[in-house]
mmCIF file of C-alpha atoms in Angstrom:
data_model
loop_
_atom_site.group_PDB
_atom_site.id
_atom_site.type_symbol
_atom_site.label_atom_id
_atom_site.label_comp_id
_atom_site.label_asym_id
_atom_site.label_seq_id
_atom_site.Cartn_x
_atom_site.Cartn_y
_atom_site.Cartn_z
ATOM 1 C CA MET O 1 104.108 123.696 131.769
ATOM 2 C CA SER O 2 102.250 120.505 130.713
ATOM 3 C CA ARG O 3 102.222 119.032 127.206
ATOM 4 C CA SER O 4 99.087 117.405 125.545
ATOM 5 C CA ARG O 5 98.796 113.727 124.977
ATOM 6 C CA GLU O 6 99.411 114.202 121.120
ATOM 7 C CA THR O 7 102.715 116.255 122.035
ATOM 8 C CA MET O 8 103.731 113.677 124.298
ATOM 9 C CA GLY O 9 103.035 111.192 121.774
ATOM 10 C CA ALA O 10 105.153 112.735 118.730
ATOM 11 C CA ILE O 11 108.101 113.035 121.181
ATOM 12 C CA ILE O 12 107.518 109.521 122.796
ATOM 13 C CA PHE O 13 107.344 108.111 118.758
ATOM 14 C CA TYR O 14 110.764 109.981 117.901
ATOM 15 C CA ASN O 15 112.933 107.762 120.420
ATOM 16 C CA TYR O 16 115.842 108.797 122.061
ATOM 17 C CA ILE O 17 118.906 108.618 119.425
ATOM 18 C CA ILE O 18 116.778 110.573 116.782
ATOM 19 C CA MET O 19 115.753 113.290 119.437
ATOM 20 C CA GLN O 20 119.497 113.815 119.879
ATOM 21 C CA ALA O 21 121.151 113.279 116.339
ATOM 22 C CA TYR O 22 118.237 115.969 115.048
ATOM 23 C CA THR O 23 118.521 118.738 117.691
ATOM 24 C CA ASP O 24 119.450 122.127 116.022
ATOM 25 C CA ASP O 25 117.956 125.212 117.746
ATOM 26 C CA SER O 26 119.680 128.238 115.380
ATOM 27 C CA ALA O 27 117.354 126.594 112.469
ATOM 28 C CA ARG O 28 114.913 128.956 111.418
ATOM 29 C CA ARG O 29 113.436 127.418 107.713
ATOM 30 C CA ILE O 30 112.909 124.188 108.267
ATOM 31 C CA VAL O 31 111.385 121.950 105.081
ATOM 32 C CA LEU O 32 109.513 118.350 105.837
ATOM 33 C CA TYR O 33 109.551 115.959 102.718
ATOM 34 C CA GLY O 34 107.536 113.281 103.268
ATOM 35 C CA GLY O 35 106.611 109.876 101.361
ATOM 36 C CA SER O 36 106.797 106.418 100.747
ATOM 37 C CA PHE O 37 109.412 106.509 97.780
ATOM 38 C CA ASN O 38 109.210 103.371 96.272
ATOM 39 C CA PRO O 39 110.631 103.781 94.009
ATOM 40 C CA PRO O 40 112.732 107.695 94.213
ATOM 41 C CA HIS O 41 111.896 109.188 90.776
ATOM 42 C CA LYS O 42 113.064 112.343 89.177
ATOM 43 C CA GLY O 43 110.199 114.517 90.082
ATOM 44 C CA HIS O 44 110.939 113.262 94.187
ATOM 45 C CA GLY O 45 114.832 114.883 93.429
ATOM 46 C CA ALA O 46 113.637 118.051 91.297
ATOM 47 C CA ILE O 47 110.871 119.018 93.613
ATOM 48 C CA ALA O 48 113.805 118.740 96.792
ATOM 49 C CA ARG O 49 116.907 120.663 94.730
ATOM 50 C CA ALA O 50 113.969 123.210 93.770
ATOM 51 C CA ALA O 51 112.978 123.291 97.558
ATOM 52 C CA PHE O 52 116.878 124.055 98.387
ATOM 53 C CA ARG O 53 117.029 126.462 96.150
ATOM 54 C CA GLN O 54 114.125 128.904 96.392
ATOM 55 C CA ILE O 55 113.777 128.473 100.377
ATOM 56 C CA ARG O 56 117.862 127.929 101.638
ATOM 57 C CA PRO O 57 116.590 125.975 104.968
ATOM 58 C CA ASP O 58 118.604 125.573 107.159
ATOM 59 C CA ILE O 59 117.249 121.592 107.350
ATOM 60 C CA LEU O 60 115.300 119.723 104.700
ATOM 61 C CA TYR O 61 113.839 116.574 106.430
ATOM 62 C CA VAL O 62 113.194 113.633 104.327
ATOM 63 C CA LEU O 63 110.556 111.283 106.233
ATOM 64 C CA PRO O 64 110.312 107.837 104.095
ATOM 65 C CA ASN O 65 107.301 106.091 105.074
ATOM 66 C CA PHE O 66 107.496 102.858 106.998
ATOM 67 C CA ARG O 67 104.923 101.301 104.464
ATOM 68 C CA THR O 68 104.812 101.267 101.218
ATOM 69 C CA PRO O 69 101.058 101.773 99.154
ATOM 70 C CA PHE O 70 100.860 99.641 96.219
ATOM 71 C CA LYS O 71 103.086 96.667 96.843
ATOM 72 C CA SER O 72 101.076 93.510 96.909
ATOM 73 C CA SER O 73 103.761 91.719 98.819
ATOM 74 C CA GLU O 74 107.372 92.870 98.337
ATOM 75 C CA ALA O 75 108.077 95.599 100.749
ATOM 76 C CA ILE O 76 111.153 97.663 99.772
ATOM 77 C CA ASP O 77 113.587 98.512 103.618
ATOM 78 C CA TYR O 78 114.220 101.699 104.780
ATOM 79 C CA ALA O 79 117.962 101.279 103.453
ATOM 80 C CA ASN O 80 117.671 101.017 100.177
ATOM 81 C CA ARG O 81 115.254 103.565 99.516
ATOM 82 C CA GLU O 82 117.113 106.184 101.586
ATOM 83 C CA LYS O 83 120.364 104.729 98.861
ATOM 84 C CA MET O 84 118.193 105.553 96.240
ATOM 85 C CA LEU O 85 116.886 108.753 97.601
ATOM 86 C CA ARG O 86 120.437 109.893 97.910
ATOM 87 C CA LEU O 87 121.459 108.742 94.175
ATOM 88 C CA SER O 88 117.717 110.810 92.604
ATOM 89 C CA PHE O 89 118.664 114.418 94.860
ATOM 90 C CA GLY O 90 121.865 114.438 93.470
ATOM 91 C CA VAL O 91 125.604 114.101 94.640
ATOM 92 C CA LYS O 92 125.730 118.352 95.902
ATOM 93 C CA LEU O 93 122.204 117.796 98.120
ATOM 94 C CA ALA O 94 122.410 114.385 99.151
ATOM 95 C CA ASN O 95 125.977 115.512 100.541
ATOM 96 C CA ASP O 96 124.546 118.576 102.361
ATOM 97 C CA PRO O 97 124.453 118.684 106.093
ATOM 98 C CA ALA O 98 121.058 120.527 105.765
ATOM 99 C CA CYS O 99 119.908 117.249 104.475
ATOM 100 C CA ARG O 100 118.492 114.943 106.571
ATOM 101 C CA ILE O 101 117.401 111.627 105.170
ATOM 102 C CA ILE O 102 115.279 110.775 108.829
ATOM 103 C CA PRO O 103 114.653 106.529 109.474
ATOM 104 C CA ALA O 104 112.264 107.311 112.514
ATOM 105 C CA GLU O 105 109.241 105.499 110.941
ATOM 106 C CA ALA O 106 111.073 102.335 110.019
ATOM 107 C CA GLU O 107 112.891 102.402 113.424
ATOM 108 C CA GLN O 108 109.738 102.310 114.729
ATOM 109 C CA LYS O 109 107.563 100.345 112.466
ATOM 110 C CA ARG O 110 104.354 102.432 112.221
ATOM 111 C CA SER O 111 103.319 105.177 109.738
ATOM 112 C CA VAL O 112 103.234 108.384 111.196
ATOM 113 C CA TYR O 113 100.878 111.349 110.057
ATOM 114 C CA THR O 114 102.408 114.866 108.694
ATOM 115 C CA PHE O 115 100.881 116.322 111.973
ATOM 116 C CA GLU O 116 103.220 114.133 114.568
ATOM 117 C CA SER O 117 105.956 114.841 112.261
ATOM 118 C CA LEU O 118 105.443 118.689 112.586
ATOM 119 C CA MET O 119 104.672 118.286 116.286
ATOM 120 C CA PHE O 120 107.516 116.954 117.343
ATOM 121 C CA LEU O 121 110.203 119.002 115.246
ATOM 122 C CA LYS O 122 108.343 122.016 116.153
ATOM 123 C CA ASN O 123 109.441 120.945 119.827
ATOM 124 C CA ARG O 124 113.186 120.813 118.948
ATOM 125 C CA HIS O 125 112.995 124.305 116.696
ATOM 126 C CA PRO O 126 110.755 126.489 118.867
ATOM 127 C CA LYS O 127 111.930 129.225 116.591
ATOM 128 C CA ALA O 128 111.681 128.185 112.853
ATOM 129 C CA ASP O 129 109.253 128.179 110.443
ATOM 130 C CA PHE O 130 108.350 125.207 109.148
ATOM 131 C CA TYR O 131 107.264 124.364 105.128
ATOM 132 C CA ILE O 132 105.710 121.014 104.156
ATOM 133 C CA LEU O 133 106.929 119.768 101.219
ATOM 134 C CA ILE O 134 103.971 118.492 98.253
ATOM 135 C CA GLY O 135 103.498 117.801 95.109
ATOM 136 C CA SER O 136 100.687 119.773 93.335
ATOM 137 C CA ASP O 137 98.547 116.565 92.723
ATOM 138 C CA CYS O 138 98.325 116.444 96.531
ATOM 139 C CA LEU O 139 96.245 119.329 97.079
ATOM 140 C CA PRO O 140 92.846 118.107 96.089
ATOM 141 C CA ASP O 141 93.394 115.686 98.814
ATOM 142 C CA PHE O 142 94.891 117.797 101.592
ATOM 143 C CA LYS O 143 91.636 117.922 103.706
ATOM 144 C CA LYS O 144 91.793 114.079 103.871
ATOM 145 C CA TRP O 145 94.968 114.550 105.920
ATOM 146 C CA LYS O 146 94.815 113.858 109.598
ATOM 147 C CA ARG O 147 94.696 117.277 111.530
ATOM 148 C CA TRP O 148 95.122 119.116 108.458
ATOM 149 C CA GLU O 149 94.324 122.243 110.147
ATOM 150 C CA TYR O 150 96.588 121.866 112.890
ATOM 151 C CA ILE O 151 99.115 121.442 110.052
ATOM 152 C CA LEU O 152 98.125 124.788 108.172
ATOM 153 C CA ASP O 153 98.238 126.830 111.700
ATOM 154 C CA ASN O 154 101.577 125.529 112.351
ATOM 155 C CA ALA O 155 103.464 125.360 108.647
ATOM 156 C CA LYS O 156 103.610 126.675 104.919
ATOM 157 C CA LEU O 157 102.443 124.663 102.110
ATOM 158 C CA LEU O 158 105.233 124.409 100.072
ATOM 159 C CA VAL O 159 104.145 123.101 96.648
ATOM 160 C CA GLY O 160 105.659 121.838 93.087
ATOM 161 C CA ILE O 161 103.539 122.334 90.059
ATOM 162 C CA ARG O 162 103.377 119.298 88.078
ATOM 163 C CA LYS O 163 102.420 118.892 84.762
ATOM 164 C CA GLY O 164 98.804 117.204 84.512
ATOM 165 C CA PHE O 165 97.673 118.621 87.640
ATOM 166 C CA GLU O 166 98.096 122.573 87.736
ATOM 167 C CA PRO O 167 95.551 123.812 90.772
ATOM 168 C CA GLU O 168 92.469 125.199 89.766
ATOM 169 C CA ASP O 169 91.012 127.995 92.285
ATOM 170 C CA SER O 170 92.515 126.133 95.705
ATOM 171 C CA ALA O 171 91.211 127.425 98.630
ATOM 172 C CA LEU O 172 94.132 126.637 100.671
ATOM 173 C CA PRO O 173 97.167 128.901 100.887
ATOM 174 C CA PHE O 174 100.418 127.761 99.596
ATOM 175 C CA VAL O 175 103.485 129.003 98.637
ATOM 176 C CA THR O 176 104.406 127.510 94.675
ATOM 177 C CA LEU O 177 107.885 126.566 93.930
ATOM 178 C CA LYS O 178 109.752 127.936 90.851
ATOM 179 C CA GLY O 179 109.238 125.937 87.754
ATOM 180 C CA VAL O 180 107.110 122.488 86.460
ATOM 181 C CA PHE O 181 107.804 119.097 87.295
ATOM 182 C CA PRO O 182 107.516 116.314 85.608
ATOM 183 C CA LYS O 183 104.176 113.758 85.717
ATOM 184 C CA VAL O 184 106.062 110.944 87.275
ATOM 185 C CA SER O 185 104.610 108.435 89.240
ATOM 186 C CA SER O 186 106.371 105.687 91.328
ATOM 187 C CA SER O 187 103.583 103.078 90.966
ATOM 188 C CA ASP O 188 103.668 103.156 86.952
ATOM 189 C CA ILE O 189 107.384 103.032 87.171
ATOM 190 C CA CYS O 190 107.046 100.032 89.450
ATOM 191 C CA LEU O 191 105.169 98.586 87.103
ATOM 192 C CA SER O 192 107.370 99.340 83.967
ATOM 193 C CA LEU O 193 110.116 97.498 85.842
ATOM 194 C CA LEU O 194 107.786 94.324 86.446
ATOM 195 C CA LEU O 195 106.758 94.414 83.147
ATOM 196 C CA ASP O 196 110.240 94.320 81.325
ATOM 197 C CA GLU O 197 109.518 97.779 80.289
ATOM 198 C CA SER O 198 111.514 101.627 80.497
ATOM 199 C CA ALA O 199 111.255 102.864 83.186
ATOM 200 C CA GLU O 200 111.636 106.950 81.998
ATOM 201 C CA GLY O 201 110.553 108.288 85.297
ATOM 202 C CA LEU O 202 114.036 107.284 86.990
ATOM 203 C CA ASP O 203 117.523 108.902 86.831
ATOM 204 C CA PRO O 204 119.720 106.804 85.529
ATOM 205 C CA ALA O 205 121.650 105.936 88.909
ATOM 206 C CA VAL O 206 118.718 104.682 90.642
ATOM 207 C CA GLU O 207 117.502 102.351 87.696
ATOM 208 C CA LYS O 208 121.403 101.193 87.602
ATOM 209 C CA PHE O 209 120.998 100.554 91.387
ATOM 210 C CA ILE O 210 117.429 98.743 91.176
ATOM 211 C CA ARG O 211 118.705 96.742 88.743
ATOM 212 C CA ASP O 212 122.108 95.479 90.229
ATOM 213 C CA THR O 213 120.322 95.065 93.698
ATOM 214 C CA GLY O 214 117.302 93.386 91.996
ATOM 215 C CA LEU O 215 114.526 94.981 93.638
ATOM 216 C CA TYR O 216 111.002 94.973 92.560
ATOM 217 C CA PHE O 217 111.097 92.088 91.975
ATOM 218 C CA GLY O 218 113.771 92.121 90.071
ATOM 219 C CA LYS O 219 115.469 89.085 91.604
ATOM 220 C CA GLU O 220 112.378 87.237 91.532
ATOM 221 C CA LYS O 221 111.814 87.729 87.752
ATOM 222 C CA LYS O 222 115.788 86.069 86.969
ATOM 223 C CA GLU O 223 114.462 82.868 88.627
ATOM 224 C CA LEU O 224 111.638 83.008 86.929
ATOM 225 C CA LYS O 225 113.245 82.930 83.676
ATOM 226 C CA ARG O 226 115.274 80.067 84.421
ATOM 227 C CA ALA O 227 112.360 77.922 85.386
ATOM 228 C CA LEU O 228 110.670 78.427 82.388
ATOM 229 C CA THR O 229 111.590 78.220 78.463
ATOM 230 C CA ALA O 230 111.637 81.399 76.663
ATOM 231 C CA LYS O 231 108.259 80.956 75.043
ATOM 232 C CA ARG O 232 106.591 80.367 78.205
ATOM 233 C CA TYR O 233 108.303 83.333 79.942
ATOM 234 C CA GLY O 234 106.974 85.303 77.001
ATOM 235 C CA HIS O 235 103.780 84.443 77.366
ATOM 236 C CA SER O 236 103.482 85.302 80.884
ATOM 237 C CA LEU O 237 104.999 88.571 80.244
ATOM 238 C CA GLY O 238 102.372 88.664 77.570
ATOM 239 C CA VAL O 239 99.423 88.098 79.764
ATOM 240 C CA ALA O 240 100.754 90.216 82.546
ATOM 241 C CA ARG O 241 100.707 93.274 80.451
ATOM 242 C CA LEU O 242 96.971 92.272 78.676
ATOM 243 C CA ALA O 243 96.112 92.124 82.689
ATOM 244 C CA ALA O 244 97.322 95.384 83.511
ATOM 245 C CA GLY O 245 95.938 97.508 80.841
ATOM 246 C CA SER O 246 92.837 95.862 82.006
ATOM 247 C CA ALA O 247 92.756 96.114 85.071
ATOM 248 C CA GLY O 248 91.698 99.533 85.572
ATOM 249 C CA ALA O 249 88.207 98.927 83.831
ATOM 250 C CA LEU O 250 87.718 96.521 86.594
ATOM 251 C CA GLY O 251 88.437 98.186 89.340
ATOM 252 C CA LEU O 252 91.627 96.576 89.879
ATOM 253 C CA SER O 253 95.336 97.260 90.635
ATOM 254 C CA ALA O 254 97.088 97.418 87.041
ATOM 255 C CA TYR O 255 100.629 96.190 90.078
ATOM 256 C CA SER O 256 98.348 93.175 91.359
ATOM 257 C CA ALA O 257 96.711 91.954 88.152
ATOM 258 C CA ALA O 258 100.666 92.080 86.856
ATOM 259 C CA LEU O 259 101.722 90.435 89.197
ATOM 260 C CA ALA O 260 99.364 87.337 88.889
ATOM 261 C CA GLY O 261 99.831 87.207 85.028
ATOM 262 C CA LEU O 262 103.252 86.887 85.063
ATOM 263 C CA PHE O 263 103.658 84.329 87.999
ATOM 264 C CA HIS O 264 100.664 82.354 86.751
ATOM 265 C CA ASP O 265 102.692 79.548 85.049
ATOM 266 C CA CYS O 266 105.339 79.502 87.209
ATOM 267 C CA ALA O 267 105.280 75.851 88.322
ATOM 268 C CA ARG O 268 104.264 75.349 84.586
ATOM 269 C CA GLU O 269 107.748 73.079 84.243
ATOM 270 C CA TYR O 270 107.130 70.910 86.081
ATOM 271 C CA LYS O 271 106.246 67.425 85.323
ATOM 272 C CA PRO O 272 103.243 65.053 86.321
ATOM 273 C CA GLU O 273 105.490 63.142 89.313
ATOM 274 C CA GLN O 274 106.861 66.357 90.650
ATOM 275 C CA LEU O 275 103.142 68.419 90.714
ATOM 276 C CA LYS O 276 101.533 64.815 92.241
ATOM 277 C CA SER O 277 104.644 64.856 94.754
ATOM 278 C CA MET O 278 103.830 68.436 96.700
ATOM 279 C CA ASP O 279 101.656 69.248 99.029
ATOM 280 C CA LEU O 280 99.132 70.880 97.952
ATOM 281 C CA SER O 281 97.110 70.996 100.881
ATOM 282 C CA GLY O 282 95.325 74.097 101.403
ATOM 283 C CA PHE O 283 95.897 75.205 97.498
ATOM 284 C CA ILE O 284 93.187 72.798 96.124
ATOM 285 C CA ASP O 285 90.530 70.572 98.126
ATOM 286 C CA ALA O 286 91.307 67.042 98.316
ATOM 287 C CA GLY O 287 88.799 65.774 96.004
ATOM 288 C CA ARG O 288 89.264 67.833 92.862
ATOM 289 C CA TYR O 289 92.833 67.033 93.490
ATOM 290 C CA SER O 290 91.783 63.268 93.232
ATOM 291 C CA ALA O 291 89.854 63.785 90.077
ATOM 292 C CA VAL O 292 93.052 65.986 88.456
ATOM 293 C CA ALA O 293 95.967 64.046 89.703
ATOM 294 C CA GLU O 294 94.288 60.974 88.053
ATOM 295 C CA ASN O 295 93.137 62.354 84.679
ATOM 296 C CA ALA O 296 94.905 65.514 84.143
ATOM 297 C CA PRO O 297 98.005 65.692 86.428
ATOM 298 C CA VAL O 298 99.115 68.794 84.087
ATOM 299 C CA LEU O 299 96.395 70.939 85.991
ATOM 300 C CA LEU O 300 98.002 70.701 89.138
ATOM 301 C CA HIS O 301 100.205 73.312 88.232
ATOM 302 C CA ALA O 302 98.037 76.148 88.855
ATOM 303 C CA ALA O 303 97.324 74.730 92.397
ATOM 304 C CA ALA O 304 101.580 74.443 92.948
ATOM 305 C CA GLY O 305 102.186 77.600 91.452
ATOM 306 C CA ALA O 306 100.378 79.198 93.672
ATOM 307 C CA ARG O 307 102.252 77.267 96.259
ATOM 308 C CA VAL O 308 105.210 78.308 94.409
ATOM 309 C CA ALA O 309 104.644 81.844 94.245
ATOM 310 C CA ARG O 310 104.088 82.284 97.952
ATOM 311 C CA ASP O 311 107.059 80.086 99.178
ATOM 312 C CA LYS O 312 109.349 80.816 95.934
ATOM 313 C CA TYR O 313 109.153 84.462 95.169
ATOM 314 C CA GLY O 314 107.328 85.642 98.151
ATOM 315 C CA ILE O 315 103.887 86.401 97.134
ATOM 316 C CA ASN O 316 101.470 87.001 99.875
ATOM 317 C CA ASP O 317 98.712 88.892 98.148
ATOM 318 C CA ALA O 318 95.795 86.779 98.553
ATOM 319 C CA ASP O 319 93.836 87.461 95.729
ATOM 320 C CA VAL O 320 97.162 87.356 93.686
ATOM 321 C CA LEU O 321 97.788 83.467 94.736
ATOM 322 C CA GLU O 322 93.943 83.168 94.273
ATOM 323 C CA ALA O 323 93.971 83.839 90.704
ATOM 324 C CA ILE O 324 97.145 81.770 90.227
ATOM 325 C CA LYS O 325 95.746 79.323 91.938
ATOM 326 C CA PHE O 326 92.075 79.120 89.249
ATOM 327 C CA HIS O 327 94.106 79.965 86.439
ATOM 328 C CA ALA O 328 93.502 76.614 84.217
ATOM 329 C CA ASP O 329 90.169 75.479 85.416
ATOM 330 C CA GLY O 330 88.508 78.396 87.203
ATOM 331 C CA ALA O 331 85.726 78.133 89.927
ATOM 332 C CA VAL O 332 82.372 79.283 90.658
ATOM 333 C CA GLY O 333 82.701 82.032 92.554
ATOM 334 C CA MET O 334 86.301 83.222 92.129
ATOM 335 C CA GLY O 335 87.510 86.637 92.322
ATOM 336 C CA LYS O 336 87.758 89.442 90.141
ATOM 337 C CA LEU O 337 91.233 89.380 89.457
ATOM 338 C CA ALA O 338 91.139 85.308 89.147
ATOM 339 C CA ARG O 339 88.322 85.993 86.247
ATOM 340 C CA LEU O 340 90.743 88.530 84.746
ATOM 341 C CA ILE O 341 93.873 85.935 84.898
ATOM 342 C CA TYR O 342 91.565 83.095 83.689
ATOM 343 C CA VAL O 343 90.623 85.389 80.496
ATOM 344 C CA CYS O 344 93.598 86.587 79.806
ATOM 345 C CA ASP O 345 95.674 83.419 79.950
ATOM 346 C CA ILE O 346 93.717 82.282 76.368
ATOM 347 C CA ALA O 347 93.645 85.963 75.350
ATOM 348 C CA GLU O 348 97.133 86.827 75.199
ATOM 349 C CA PRO O 349 98.413 87.774 72.221
ATOM 350 C CA GLY O 350 100.752 85.295 71.504
ATOM 351 C CA ARG O 351 98.742 82.635 71.546
ATOM 352 C CA ARG O 352 97.595 81.309 68.054
ATOM 353 C CA PHE O 353 94.008 79.671 67.676
ATOM 354 C CA PRO O 354 91.402 82.102 65.838
ATOM 355 C CA GLU O 355 89.335 82.449 69.423
ATOM 356 C CA SER O 356 91.834 84.044 70.879
ATOM 357 C CA SER O 357 91.688 87.030 69.423
ATOM 358 C CA VAL O 358 87.884 87.111 69.376
ATOM 359 C CA ILE O 359 88.126 86.887 72.971
ATOM 360 C CA ARG O 360 90.943 89.509 73.399
ATOM 361 C CA ASN O 361 88.492 92.266 71.022
ATOM 362 C CA ILE O 362 85.467 91.214 73.157
ATOM 363 C CA MET O 363 87.398 91.919 76.530
ATOM 364 C CA LEU O 364 87.615 96.012 75.421
ATOM 365 C CA THR O 365 83.805 96.623 75.535
ATOM 366 C CA ASP O 366 82.591 93.648 77.821
ATOM 367 C CA PHE O 367 84.440 91.567 80.287
ATOM 368 C CA GLU O 368 81.589 89.392 81.664
ATOM 369 C CA GLU O 369 80.862 88.258 78.134
ATOM 370 C CA ALA O 370 84.733 88.032 77.399
ATOM 371 C CA PHE O 371 84.713 85.213 80.686
ATOM 372 C CA ARG O 372 81.696 83.541 79.539
ATOM 373 C CA ARG O 373 83.012 83.083 75.847
ATOM 374 C CA THR O 374 86.371 81.776 77.483
ATOM 375 C CA VAL O 375 84.767 79.344 79.898
ATOM 376 C CA GLU O 376 82.970 78.017 76.882
ATOM 377 C CA PHE O 377 85.975 77.528 74.815
ATOM 378 C CA LYS O 378 87.930 75.633 77.025
ATOM 379 C CA VAL O 379 84.870 73.072 77.602
ATOM 380 C CA SER O 380 84.348 73.068 73.651
ATOM 381 C CA TYR O 381 87.949 72.550 73.243
ATOM 382 C CA GLY O 382 88.019 69.593 75.827
ATOM 383 C CA LYS O 383 84.982 68.167 74.190
ATOM 384 C CA GLN O 384 86.520 68.584 70.342
ATOM 385 C CA SER O 385 89.783 67.166 71.225
ATOM 386 C CA LYS O 386 88.182 64.311 73.539
ATOM 387 C CA LYS O 387 90.465 65.589 76.872
ATOM 388 C CA TRP O 388 89.754 64.911 80.098
ATOM 389 C CA ILE O 389 87.293 68.256 81.423
ATOM 390 C CA SER O 390 87.744 69.091 84.806
ATOM 391 C CA PRO O 391 84.959 68.895 86.412
ATOM 392 C CA ALA O 392 85.339 72.600 87.806
ATOM 393 C CA SER O 393 85.125 74.204 84.118
ATOM 394 C CA VAL O 394 82.088 72.204 83.583
ATOM 395 C CA GLU O 395 80.823 73.376 87.067
ATOM 396 C CA LEU O 396 81.548 76.733 85.956
ATOM 397 C CA TRP O 397 80.184 76.919 83.012
ATOM 398 C CA THR O 398 76.928 75.305 84.170
ATOM 399 C CA ASN O 399 76.595 78.023 86.766
ATOM 400 C CA LEU O 400 77.041 80.928 83.653
ATOM 401 C CA LYS O 401 74.754 78.910 81.502
ATOM 402 C CA ASN O 402 71.759 78.855 84.303
#
């Protein structure tokens, strides 16, 4: 019997080792549970345990995604996500031979659609009934999934109702898991971890694992704390929190904003001679570099910070690096995230000058005005204190006035 190209593609995707390891023709009920699990939280564990109790599957296949959707630079590897998943599921479920965490995407180094996994596994278990386990927050976008009709034709949706995501008149057929599951977000947890805040949605064992291993920029933050004075680190954390809280209104990622804010001053403690000795090509143009190095070398910490953030702390997000690079004196045409960090650097609550609170209050209703006030303040402060003013700041202020 001939197979379709898509069927062959699905089978080829799961390599020989996986095909041998997960063959079980006797299975009658199979649950597929996919996700980034980055990190796995209380909701993930609760919904998996509930599915196991209610459906009593012969096999629960857990399929961590190859790529995580929101990290700006650090992708948590499969091995660590598997360890965290087992901690999140609890000893009983994690040690049950029916619970099988598949490294397929990680081994193949590509993202896989749900229909592909389902197609392959139906081939391995032709007599089984399949369930696709999801949270109710996924229902509104289910029809955007690749080949969602195929999924509904070949499996039942098994839905855990999350608080705040109760389905209303869904046209999709699904089986409801008993109970209501916590409203927890992996992206919110990642943001909390980055901002040194409590990650309440994590199981204690998972949180301890993250702290012990330094995942989610834990290791990099320890290095940053050693590189900065306590006051400077506190300022950076304040900028990160203010930027994260303001990002949504500007259509920006709160995580990217926090990352840029936290590391914006990562080279601020470098001495002028150390800054001038660095190769900053690609981070500041030659003409601008000469003027700054001669008149106010401390301002080189912004361009240097972008390089240090990339080379030492592993941050590769172009918008984050731009925000670090331009946070001190700005630039005409800099992006929205760069403008946000530029403003938050002045408006951070720990700043003692009165203009800080004024700009911070304006941010709540009119970011563009807050940005204009920040540029004006920097130029005016330079004039009043008779300090050298960066030509970039003057150009930016002139551009805004015109």
